[in-house]
Coordinates of C-alpha atoms in Angstrom, one line a residue:
M575 CA 208.0 7.6 52.0
A576 CA 207.5 11.2 53.2
A577 CA 208.6 11.7 56.8
D578 CA 208.4 14.3 59.6
H579 CA 209.1 14.5 63.3
R580 CA 206.8 15.9 65.9
G581 CA 206.8 16.4 69.7
A582 CA 209.4 16.6 72.4
A583 CA 212.6 14.6 72.1
Q584 CA 211.4 11.9 74.4
D585 CA 208.1 11.6 72.7
T586 CA 209.3 11.9 69.1
V587 CA 207.0 10.2 66.6
H588 CA 208.4 9.4 63.2
T589 CA 205.6 9.9 60.7
L590 CA 205.5 8.2 57.3
R591 CA 203.1 8.4 54.4
T592 CA 202.5 5.7 51.8
D593 CA 199.8 4.3 49.5
V594 CA 199.5 0.9 51.2
L595 CA 200.6 -0.3 54.6
V596 CA 201.1 -4.1 54.7
V597 CA 201.3 -5.5 58.2
G598 CA 203.2 -8.8 58.2
A599 CA 206.2 -9.9 56.2
G600 CA 205.4 -13.6 55.8
P601 CA 204.9 -15.1 52.3
A602 CA 201.5 -13.4 51.8
G603 CA 202.6 -10.0 52.9
L604 CA 205.8 -10.1 50.9
M605 CA 204.0 -11.3 47.7
L606 CA 201.5 -8.5 48.1
A607 CA 204.3 -6.0 48.5
C608 CA 205.9 -7.3 45.2
E609 CA 202.6 -7.1 43.3
L610 CA 201.8 -3.6 44.6
R611 CA 205.1 -2.2 43.6
L612 CA 204.9 -3.9 40.2
G613 CA 201.6 -2.0 39.8
G614 CA 203.1 1.3 40.8
A615 CA 201.9 1.7 44.4
E616 CA 204.1 2.9 47.2
V617 CA 204.3 0.2 49.9
L618 CA 205.5 0.1 53.5
V619 CA 205.7 -3.3 55.2
V620 CA 206.0 -3.6 59.0
D621 CA 206.8 -6.8 60.8
Q622 CA 207.7 -7.5 64.4
R623 CA 210.2 -10.2 63.5
P624 CA 213.9 -9.3 62.9
G625 CA 214.0 -11.3 59.6
P626 CA 212.6 -14.2 57.7
T627 CA 211.3 -17.0 59.8
T628 CA 213.9 -19.3 61.4
E629 CA 211.3 -21.9 62.2
S630 CA 210.8 -25.0 60.2
R631 CA 207.2 -24.2 59.1
A632 CA 205.6 -24.8 55.8
S633 CA 207.9 -26.5 53.3
T634 CA 205.6 -27.2 50.3
L635 CA 204.9 -25.1 47.3
H636 CA 202.2 -26.4 45.1
A637 CA 201.9 -26.3 41.3
R638 CA 199.9 -23.1 41.1
T639 CA 202.2 -21.2 43.4
M640 CA 205.2 -22.4 41.4
E641 CA 203.4 -21.1 38.2
I642 CA 202.9 -17.8 39.9
L643 CA 206.6 -17.5 40.8
D644 CA 207.4 -18.4 37.2
S645 CA 205.2 -15.7 35.9
R646 CA 207.2 -13.2 37.9
G647 CA 210.6 -14.5 37.0
L648 CA 211.4 -15.8 40.4
L649 CA 212.2 -19.5 39.7
A650 CA 215.7 -18.9 38.5
V651 CA 216.8 -17.7 42.0
L652 CA 214.8 -20.6 43.6
G653 CA 216.7 -23.2 41.6
T654 CA 215.4 -26.7 41.3
P655 CA 214.1 -27.8 44.7
P656 CA 213.1 -31.5 45.3
C657 CA 209.8 -32.3 43.8
E658 CA 207.5 -35.1 45.1
P659 CA 204.7 -36.1 42.7
R660 CA 202.7 -37.7 45.5
G661 CA 200.9 -35.9 48.2
H662 CA 198.0 -37.0 50.3
F663 CA 194.3 -36.4 51.1
G664 CA 193.8 -36.9 54.8
G665 CA 196.8 -39.2 54.9
I666 CA 195.7 -41.3 51.9
G667 CA 198.3 -41.2 49.1
L668 CA 197.3 -39.0 46.2
D669 CA 199.1 -38.4 42.9
L670 CA 199.3 -34.7 42.4
T671 CA 200.5 -34.9 38.8
L672 CA 198.3 -32.6 36.7
P673 CA 198.9 -30.6 33.5
S674 CA 201.2 -27.8 34.7
S675 CA 204.7 -26.5 34.1
H676 CA 205.4 -27.6 37.7
P677 CA 203.3 -30.6 38.7
G678 CA 203.5 -32.1 42.1
Q679 CA 204.7 -30.5 45.3
W680 CA 208.0 -28.7 45.6
K681 CA 209.9 -28.9 48.9
V682 CA 211.0 -25.3 49.7
P683 CA 211.5 -24.2 53.3
Q684 CA 209.4 -21.2 54.3
R685 CA 212.5 -19.3 55.2
R686 CA 213.7 -19.6 51.6
T687 CA 210.4 -18.5 50.2
E688 CA 210.4 -15.5 52.4
E689 CA 214.0 -14.6 51.5
I690 CA 213.2 -14.7 47.8
L691 CA 210.1 -12.6 48.1
Q692 CA 211.8 -10.2 50.4
D693 CA 214.7 -9.6 48.0
R694 CA 212.3 -9.1 45.1
A695 CA 210.2 -6.6 47.1
A696 CA 213.3 -4.6 48.0
E697 CA 214.4 -4.7 44.4
L698 CA 211.1 -3.3 43.3
G699 CA 211.3 -0.5 45.9
A700 CA 209.1 -1.7 48.8
D701 CA 210.0 -0.2 52.2
L702 CA 210.3 -3.1 54.8
R703 CA 210.6 -2.1 58.5
R704 CA 211.5 -5.0 60.8
R705 CA 211.0 -5.1 64.5
H706 CA 207.9 -2.9 64.3
Q707 CA 204.9 -3.9 66.3
L708 CA 201.5 -2.5 65.3
T709 CA 199.8 -1.0 68.3
A710 CA 196.8 1.0 67.0
L711 CA 194.9 2.0 63.8
T712 CA 192.2 4.3 62.8
A713 CA 190.4 3.7 59.5
G714 CA 188.3 6.4 57.9
A715 CA 186.6 7.1 54.5
D716 CA 189.8 8.5 53.0
G717 CA 192.6 6.4 54.5
V718 CA 194.1 4.7 57.5
T719 CA 196.4 6.0 60.3
A720 CA 198.4 3.3 62.1
D721 CA 200.8 3.4 65.0
A722 CA 203.7 1.1 65.5
L723 CA 206.5 0.7 68.0
G724 CA 209.9 0.2 66.4
P725 CA 213.5 0.0 67.5
A726 CA 213.9 3.8 67.4
G727 CA 210.6 4.6 69.0
P728 CA 207.0 5.2 67.9
V729 CA 206.1 5.4 64.3
R730 CA 202.9 6.8 62.8
V731 CA 201.9 5.7 59.3
S732 CA 199.3 7.5 57.1
A733 CA 198.2 5.2 54.3
R734 CA 195.4 5.1 51.8
Y735 CA 194.9 1.4 52.5
L736 CA 196.1 -1.1 55.0
V737 CA 196.3 -4.9 54.5
G738 CA 196.6 -7.3 57.4
C739 CA 198.8 -10.2 56.5
D740 CA 199.8 -10.8 60.1
G741 CA 198.7 -14.4 60.6
E742 CA 196.0 -16.3 62.4
D743 CA 196.5 -14.2 65.6
S744 CA 196.2 -11.0 63.5
T745 CA 196.6 -7.8 65.4
V746 CA 194.9 -6.0 62.5
R747 CA 191.9 -8.2 62.8
R748 CA 191.7 -7.5 66.6
L749 CA 192.1 -3.8 66.2
V750 CA 189.4 -3.6 63.5
G751 CA 187.1 -5.8 65.5
A752 CA 186.5 -8.1 62.5
D753 CA 184.3 -11.1 63.2
F754 CA 186.2 -14.3 62.7
P755 CA 183.6 -17.1 62.9
G756 CA 184.4 -20.8 63.0
S757 CA 185.4 -23.5 65.4
D758 CA 188.2 -23.8 67.9
A759 CA 190.7 -26.7 67.7
R760 CA 189.4 -30.0 69.1
R761 CA 192.4 -32.1 68.2
E762 CA 196.0 -31.3 67.7
L763 CA 199.3 -32.6 66.3
L764 CA 202.6 -32.2 68.1
R765 CA 205.7 -31.8 65.9
A766 CA 209.4 -31.3 66.4
D767 CA 212.6 -31.2 64.4
V768 CA 215.1 -33.3 66.2
S769 CA 218.8 -34.1 65.7
G770 CA 220.6 -37.1 67.1
V771 CA 217.7 -39.6 66.7
R772 CA 216.8 -42.2 64.2
T773 CA 213.3 -43.4 63.6
P774 CA 211.7 -45.4 60.8
D775 CA 210.3 -43.2 58.0
R776 CA 206.6 -43.1 58.5
R777 CA 204.1 -41.6 56.1
F778 CA 200.9 -41.1 58.0
Q779 CA 201.2 -44.3 59.8
R780 CA 198.1 -45.2 61.8
L781 CA 198.9 -47.3 64.9
P782 CA 196.5 -48.6 67.5
D783 CA 196.9 -45.5 69.8
G784 CA 197.5 -42.7 67.3
L785 CA 199.0 -41.3 64.2
A786 CA 202.8 -41.0 63.6
I787 CA 204.7 -39.3 60.9
S788 CA 208.5 -39.1 60.6
A789 CA 211.2 -38.4 58.0
T790 CA 214.9 -37.6 58.1
R791 CA 216.5 -35.0 55.9
D792 CA 220.0 -33.5 56.3
E793 CA 220.5 -35.3 59.6
V794 CA 217.4 -33.7 61.1
T795 CA 214.3 -35.9 61.8
R796 CA 210.9 -34.3 61.8
V797 CA 208.3 -36.2 63.9
M798 CA 204.6 -35.5 64.1
V799 CA 202.3 -37.3 66.4
H800 CA 198.6 -37.4 67.4
E801 CA 197.2 -39.5 70.2
F802 CA 193.7 -40.7 69.4
G803 CA 191.1 -39.2 71.7
R804 CA 193.4 -36.6 73.1
P805 CA 191.8 -33.1 72.9
A806 CA 193.7 -30.0 71.9
R807 CA 195.2 -28.1 74.8
R808 CA 195.0 -24.3 75.3
R809 CA 198.5 -23.1 74.9
S810 CA 200.3 -19.8 75.5
G811 CA 203.4 -21.1 73.7
A812 CA 205.1 -24.1 72.2
P813 CA 204.9 -27.4 74.0
D814 CA 208.0 -28.8 75.8
F815 CA 209.9 -31.4 73.9
T816 CA 209.3 -33.7 76.8
E817 CA 205.6 -33.7 75.9
V818 CA 206.3 -34.6 72.3
A819 CA 208.7 -37.4 73.3
E820 CA 206.3 -38.9 75.8
T821 CA 203.4 -38.8 73.3
W822 CA 205.6 -40.3 70.6
K823 CA 206.6 -43.2 73.0
R824 CA 203.0 -43.9 73.9
V825 CA 202.0 -44.1 70.3
T826 CA 205.0 -45.8 68.7
G827 CA 206.8 -47.4 71.6
E828 CA 210.1 -45.5 70.6
D829 CA 212.2 -43.3 72.8
I830 CA 213.4 -40.1 71.2
S831 CA 213.9 -38.2 74.5
H832 CA 217.7 -38.3 74.0
G833 CA 217.5 -36.2 70.8
A834 CA 218.2 -32.5 70.6
P835 CA 215.1 -30.5 69.7
L836 CA 215.7 -27.8 67.1
W837 CA 212.1 -26.6 66.9
V838 CA 208.9 -27.7 68.6
N839 CA 205.3 -26.7 68.1
A840 CA 201.7 -27.8 68.1
F841 CA 198.9 -27.1 65.7
G842 CA 195.2 -27.9 65.9
D843 CA 192.3 -28.4 63.6
A844 CA 190.7 -25.0 64.2
G845 CA 188.8 -23.6 61.2
R846 CA 187.8 -20.0 60.9
Q847 CA 187.2 -17.5 58.1
L848 CA 186.5 -13.8 58.0
E849 CA 183.0 -13.0 56.9
R850 CA 184.5 -10.1 54.8
Y851 CA 188.0 -9.8 53.5
R852 CA 187.5 -6.1 53.0
H853 CA 186.5 -3.6 55.8
G854 CA 186.5 -0.3 53.9
R855 CA 190.1 0.8 53.7
V856 CA 191.4 -2.3 55.5
L857 CA 191.8 -5.6 53.8
F858 CA 193.0 -9.1 54.9
A859 CA 195.0 -11.8 53.1
G860 CA 196.6 -15.1 54.1
D861 CA 196.1 -16.6 57.6
A862 CA 194.7 -13.3 58.9
A863 CA 191.7 -14.0 56.7
H864 CA 191.4 -17.7 57.3
Q865 CA 192.6 -20.2 59.8
Q866 CA 192.9 -23.9 59.0
M867 CA 195.0 -26.9 60.0
P868 CA 198.2 -26.9 57.8
S869 CA 197.5 -30.0 55.8
G870 CA 199.9 -30.5 52.9
G871 CA 201.1 -26.9 52.9
Q872 CA 197.7 -25.5 51.7
A873 CA 197.7 -22.6 54.1
L874 CA 200.9 -20.9 52.8
N875 CA 199.9 -21.5 49.2
L876 CA 196.4 -20.2 49.8
G877 CA 197.8 -17.0 51.3
V878 CA 200.3 -16.3 48.5
Q879 CA 197.5 -16.8 46.0
D880 CA 195.3 -14.4 48.0
S881 CA 197.9 -11.7 47.6
F882 CA 198.5 -12.4 43.9
N883 CA 194.7 -11.8 43.4
L884 CA 194.7 -8.7 45.5
G885 CA 197.9 -6.9 44.5
W886 CA 197.1 -5.8 41.0
K887 CA 193.6 -4.8 41.9
L888 CA 194.7 -2.6 44.9
A889 CA 197.5 -1.1 42.8
A890 CA 194.9 -0.1 40.2
E891 CA 192.8 1.5 42.9
V892 CA 195.8 3.5 44.1
R893 CA 196.6 4.6 40.6
G894 CA 193.1 5.8 40.0
D895 CA 192.3 3.7 37.0
A896 CA 190.4 0.8 38.7
P897 CA 186.9 0.3 37.3
E898 CA 184.0 0.3 39.8
G899 CA 183.9 -2.9 41.8
L900 CA 187.4 -4.2 41.0
L901 CA 188.7 -4.1 44.6
D902 CA 185.5 -5.7 45.9
S903 CA 186.0 -8.6 43.5
Y904 CA 189.0 -9.6 45.7
H905 CA 186.6 -10.7 48.5
T906 CA 184.1 -12.2 46.1
E907 CA 186.7 -14.4 44.4
R908 CA 189.0 -15.3 47.3
H909 CA 186.5 -15.8 50.0
A910 CA 184.9 -18.6 47.9
V911 CA 188.2 -20.2 47.3
G912 CA 189.1 -20.0 51.0
A913 CA 185.8 -21.6 52.0
D914 CA 186.5 -24.5 49.6
V915 CA 189.9 -25.1 51.0
L916 CA 188.6 -25.0 54.6
A917 CA 186.0 -27.5 53.6
N918 CA 188.5 -30.0 52.1
I919 CA 190.8 -29.6 55.1
R920 CA 187.9 -30.3 57.5
A921 CA 187.3 -33.5 55.6
Q922 CA 191.0 -34.4 55.7
T923 CA 191.1 -33.7 59.4
Q924 CA 188.4 -36.4 60.0
L925 CA 190.3 -38.9 57.9
L926 CA 193.7 -38.0 59.5
L927 CA 192.9 -37.6 63.2
G928 CA 189.8 -39.8 63.6
G929 CA 190.3 -43.0 65.7
P930 CA 189.5 -46.5 64.7
E931 CA 185.9 -45.5 64.0
I932 CA 187.0 -43.7 60.9
E933 CA 188.7 -46.7 59.2
P934 CA 185.6 -47.7 57.1
V935 CA 185.4 -44.2 55.7
R936 CA 189.1 -44.2 54.9
A937 CA 188.7 -47.5 53.1
V938 CA 186.0 -46.0 50.9
V939 CA 187.9 -42.8 50.2
A940 CA 191.0 -44.9 49.3
E941 CA 188.9 -46.8 46.7
L942 CA 187.5 -43.6 45.3
V943 CA 190.9 -41.9 45.0
A944 CA 192.0 -44.7 42.7
L945 CA 189.4 -43.4 40.2
D946 CA 191.1 -40.9 37.9
D947 CA 188.2 -38.4 37.9
V948 CA 188.3 -38.3 41.7
R949 CA 192.1 -38.1 41.9
T950 CA 192.0 -35.2 39.4
R951 CA 189.3 -33.4 41.4
L952 CA 191.2 -33.7 44.7
A953 CA 194.6 -33.0 43.2
G954 CA 193.2 -29.9 41.5
A955 CA 191.8 -28.6 44.8
I956 CA 195.0 -29.1 46.7
S957 CA 197.4 -27.8 44.0
G958 CA 195.3 -24.7 43.3
L959 CA 195.0 -25.6 39.6
A960 CA 191.3 -26.2 39.8
V961 CA 190.4 -22.6 40.9
R962 CA 187.9 -21.1 38.5
Y963 CA 186.4 -17.6 38.9
D964 CA 182.9 -16.7 37.7
L965 CA 183.8 -14.4 34.8
A966 CA 180.6 -13.9 32.8
E967 CA 182.3 -12.2 29.8
G968 CA 184.0 -15.5 29.0
G969 CA 181.1 -16.6 26.9
G970 CA 181.3 -20.2 27.9
H971 CA 184.8 -20.8 26.5
P972 CA 186.5 -23.8 28.2
L973 CA 189.3 -21.5 29.6
S974 CA 187.0 -18.7 30.9
G975 CA 187.8 -18.1 34.6
L976 CA 190.7 -20.6 34.7
R977 CA 194.4 -19.7 34.8
L978 CA 196.1 -19.4 31.5
P979 CA 197.6 -22.8 31.0
P980 CA 201.4 -23.0 30.6
A981 CA 202.2 -23.3 26.9
E982 CA 204.8 -22.5 24.3
L983 CA 204.0 -20.0 21.5
T984 CA 205.7 -18.8 18.3
R985 CA 205.6 -15.0 18.2
H986 CA 204.5 -13.0 15.3
G987 CA 205.3 -9.3 14.7
A988 CA 208.2 -8.1 16.9
G989 CA 210.4 -11.1 17.7
S990 CA 208.7 -13.0 14.9
G991 CA 209.6 -16.7 14.9
A992 CA 210.9 -16.8 18.5
T993 CA 209.4 -19.3 20.9
I994 CA 208.1 -17.9 24.2
R995 CA 206.3 -19.4 27.1
T996 CA 203.0 -17.9 28.3
A997 CA 204.5 -17.4 31.8
E998 CA 207.0 -15.0 30.3
L999 CA 204.2 -12.9 28.8
L1000 CA 203.0 -12.1 32.3
R1001 CA 206.2 -10.9 33.8
G1002 CA 205.3 -7.2 33.7
G1003 CA 202.2 -7.6 35.9
R1004 CA 199.9 -6.1 33.2
G1005 CA 196.9 -7.4 31.4
L1006 CA 197.4 -9.5 28.3
L1007 CA 195.4 -9.7 25.1
L1008 CA 196.8 -12.8 23.4
D1009 CA 195.8 -13.1 19.8
L1010 CA 196.3 -16.7 18.6
G1011 CA 195.2 -16.2 15.1
A1012 CA 191.7 -14.9 15.8
E1013 CA 189.8 -12.9 13.2
T1014 CA 192.0 -9.8 12.9
E1015 CA 190.4 -6.6 14.1
P1016 CA 191.9 -3.3 15.1
A1017 CA 193.5 -3.4 18.6
P1018 CA 191.1 -2.1 21.3
A1019 CA 192.2 1.3 22.5
W1020 CA 193.4 0.4 26.0
S1021 CA 196.5 1.8 27.5
A1022 CA 199.6 -0.2 26.7
A1023 CA 200.6 0.3 30.3
R1024 CA 197.6 -1.7 31.4
V1025 CA 197.1 -4.3 28.6
D1026 CA 199.8 -5.8 26.3
R1027 CA 198.7 -7.2 23.0
V1028 CA 200.7 -10.2 21.7
T1029 CA 200.1 -12.0 18.4
A1030 CA 201.4 -15.6 18.4
R1031 CA 200.6 -19.2 17.4
P1032 CA 200.5 -22.2 19.6
V1033 CA 203.2 -24.8 19.0
P1034 CA 201.9 -28.4 18.2
G1035 CA 200.5 -30.1 21.2
S1036 CA 199.7 -26.9 23.0
P1037 CA 196.7 -26.7 25.4
L1038 CA 195.8 -23.5 23.6
S1039 CA 193.8 -23.4 20.3
A1040 CA 194.9 -21.6 17.2
G1041 CA 192.3 -19.0 16.2
D1042 CA 191.4 -18.0 19.7
A1043 CA 191.9 -14.7 21.4
L1044 CA 192.3 -14.5 25.2
L1045 CA 192.2 -11.6 27.6
V1046 CA 194.3 -12.5 30.6
R1047 CA 194.3 -10.6 33.9
P1048 CA 197.6 -9.7 35.6
D1049 CA 197.1 -12.6 38.0
G1050 CA 197.1 -15.0 35.0
Y1051 CA 193.3 -15.8 34.9
V1052 CA 191.4 -15.7 31.6
A1053 CA 188.9 -12.9 31.8
W1054 CA 187.5 -13.4 28.2
A1055 CA 188.0 -15.8 25.4
G1056 CA 186.6 -15.8 21.9
R1057 CA 187.3 -15.9 18.1
S1058 CA 187.3 -12.2 17.3
T1059 CA 189.0 -9.2 19.0
G1060 CA 186.2 -7.1 17.6
D1061 CA 183.6 -8.9 19.7
P1062 CA 181.7 -6.4 21.9
S1063 CA 182.0 -8.8 24.9
L1064 CA 185.8 -8.3 24.8
H1065 CA 185.3 -4.6 25.2
R1066 CA 182.9 -5.2 28.1
A1067 CA 185.6 -7.5 29.7
L1068 CA 188.3 -4.8 29.2
R1069 CA 186.1 -2.2 30.9
R1070 CA 185.2 -4.5 33.8
W1071 CA 188.9 -5.4 34.6
F1072 CA 190.9 -2.4 33.2
G1073 CA 188.5 0.6 33.3
E1074 CA 187.8 3.0 30.5
P1075 CA 190.2 3.1 27.5
D1076 CA 190.4 6.9 27.5
R1077 CA 190.8 7.4 31.2
T1078 CA 193.8 9.5 32.2
R1079 CA 196.0 7.6 34.6
T1080 CA 196.5 9.1 38.0
A1081 CA 200.2 9.0 38.9
P1082 CA 200.9 6.9 42.0
H1083 CA 201.8 8.6 45.2
Q1084 CA 205.4 9.8 44.8
S1085 CA 207.8 9.4 47.7
T1086 CA 209.9 12.3 49.0
E1087 CA 212.1 9.9 51.0
T1088 CA 214.3 7.6 49.0
A1089 CA 215.6 4.3 50.0
A1090 CA 219.2 5.7 49.9
A1091 CA 218.1 8.4 52.4
R1092 CA 216.7 5.9 55.0

């Protein structure tokens, strides 16, 4: 980052310049920082917290998010967390097992997810400034100027783009004046992590007066409770543990008031979504773009996947080799996905928090979930594996617009005979032209820095077909599929996603302030 100091000593403003300012260092902001750095953009991340969250928030990573982490080489450091093949839809048990390298739901505390992404962002050269609160921003046609207050005083950041990843109470959204339509919370769940209590394990147990959920892990019991008919309260902070204990007793008849609360919070069924994820030079991702009840961990996973879609596109824009419309495709693709997730969470909320009047509907849904087509549809929506983008150049191929399925391949050419997984081919964050024995044609003249060409053959039993050729975007989605790399539609797809083949790449903004100097 370039820096200078201006003004009198007591009014010193530390000025920084960067390509992209990311506001918020939660999972979405940190994933975005990693992807931007991988694409060659300078990144500054500011966050008001002193470090990764210490609260027991989201603890579930779904299959698509695990595949994303695998495609960036982050699973080794994650290790092997507990995996549960069964999730739920509105409290009704649902088998989440689908074809994937990581089917089911993986139990990873949000703090650990943030630590892993923070370490990778730092390794890639992102500049993370903790204890910095955004106070103002001005967006123009050529960039954004933002003011923040940090431990050493005021900071001014000049950036080409700014991305708000600062949660459902987004300061960026408020400063931009972005419309955030939707509905306020009508009902809420109280939850607490408590030590020193023992309760029966309850998985979405519906009792006469409410819903109770409890489980104990590592001597800590998490309880969640909703009292039927009780509306959401307007809160300025977390509820007292006394309120949780009293509600728990009314619903279950059990006394947990003697326990020691480690964390208490409340969350409601509010549902909101930005009308536009892009406002000129300001973009939004994660909970800053959409607010929903955290059902089955979908909120965190949705945010990480937003950033994975946005990162490579914004990096290309910064480099200067993005084709026209590439950055706008972020809103087009992810707003539709977000709307689908909000719709399924609204349905789940009715099933989960509705009183006795909802029981007939629950009975019908339980019968439907037992049908494999229904189970597959719902599991695909929750896990993120069913996401399909509208990519016209795919030519109707079954994989067009879907993520490249995990598969093992036998390489040809360099490394001939070696077995490699498709996830490993995406590690560099570039495009991939995967030749699986298609009709041989000269390689399209696209920069090797933007598109890798790999010739391989699927191993027996692979979900990929010998003879196909696939163009895969840096986020792992198949942008084109066919039987010949000489097909004109492949060249159209390459231009749509990677620009002109003979375009000279503009070097990313170079920093004059090194990490060692800070």
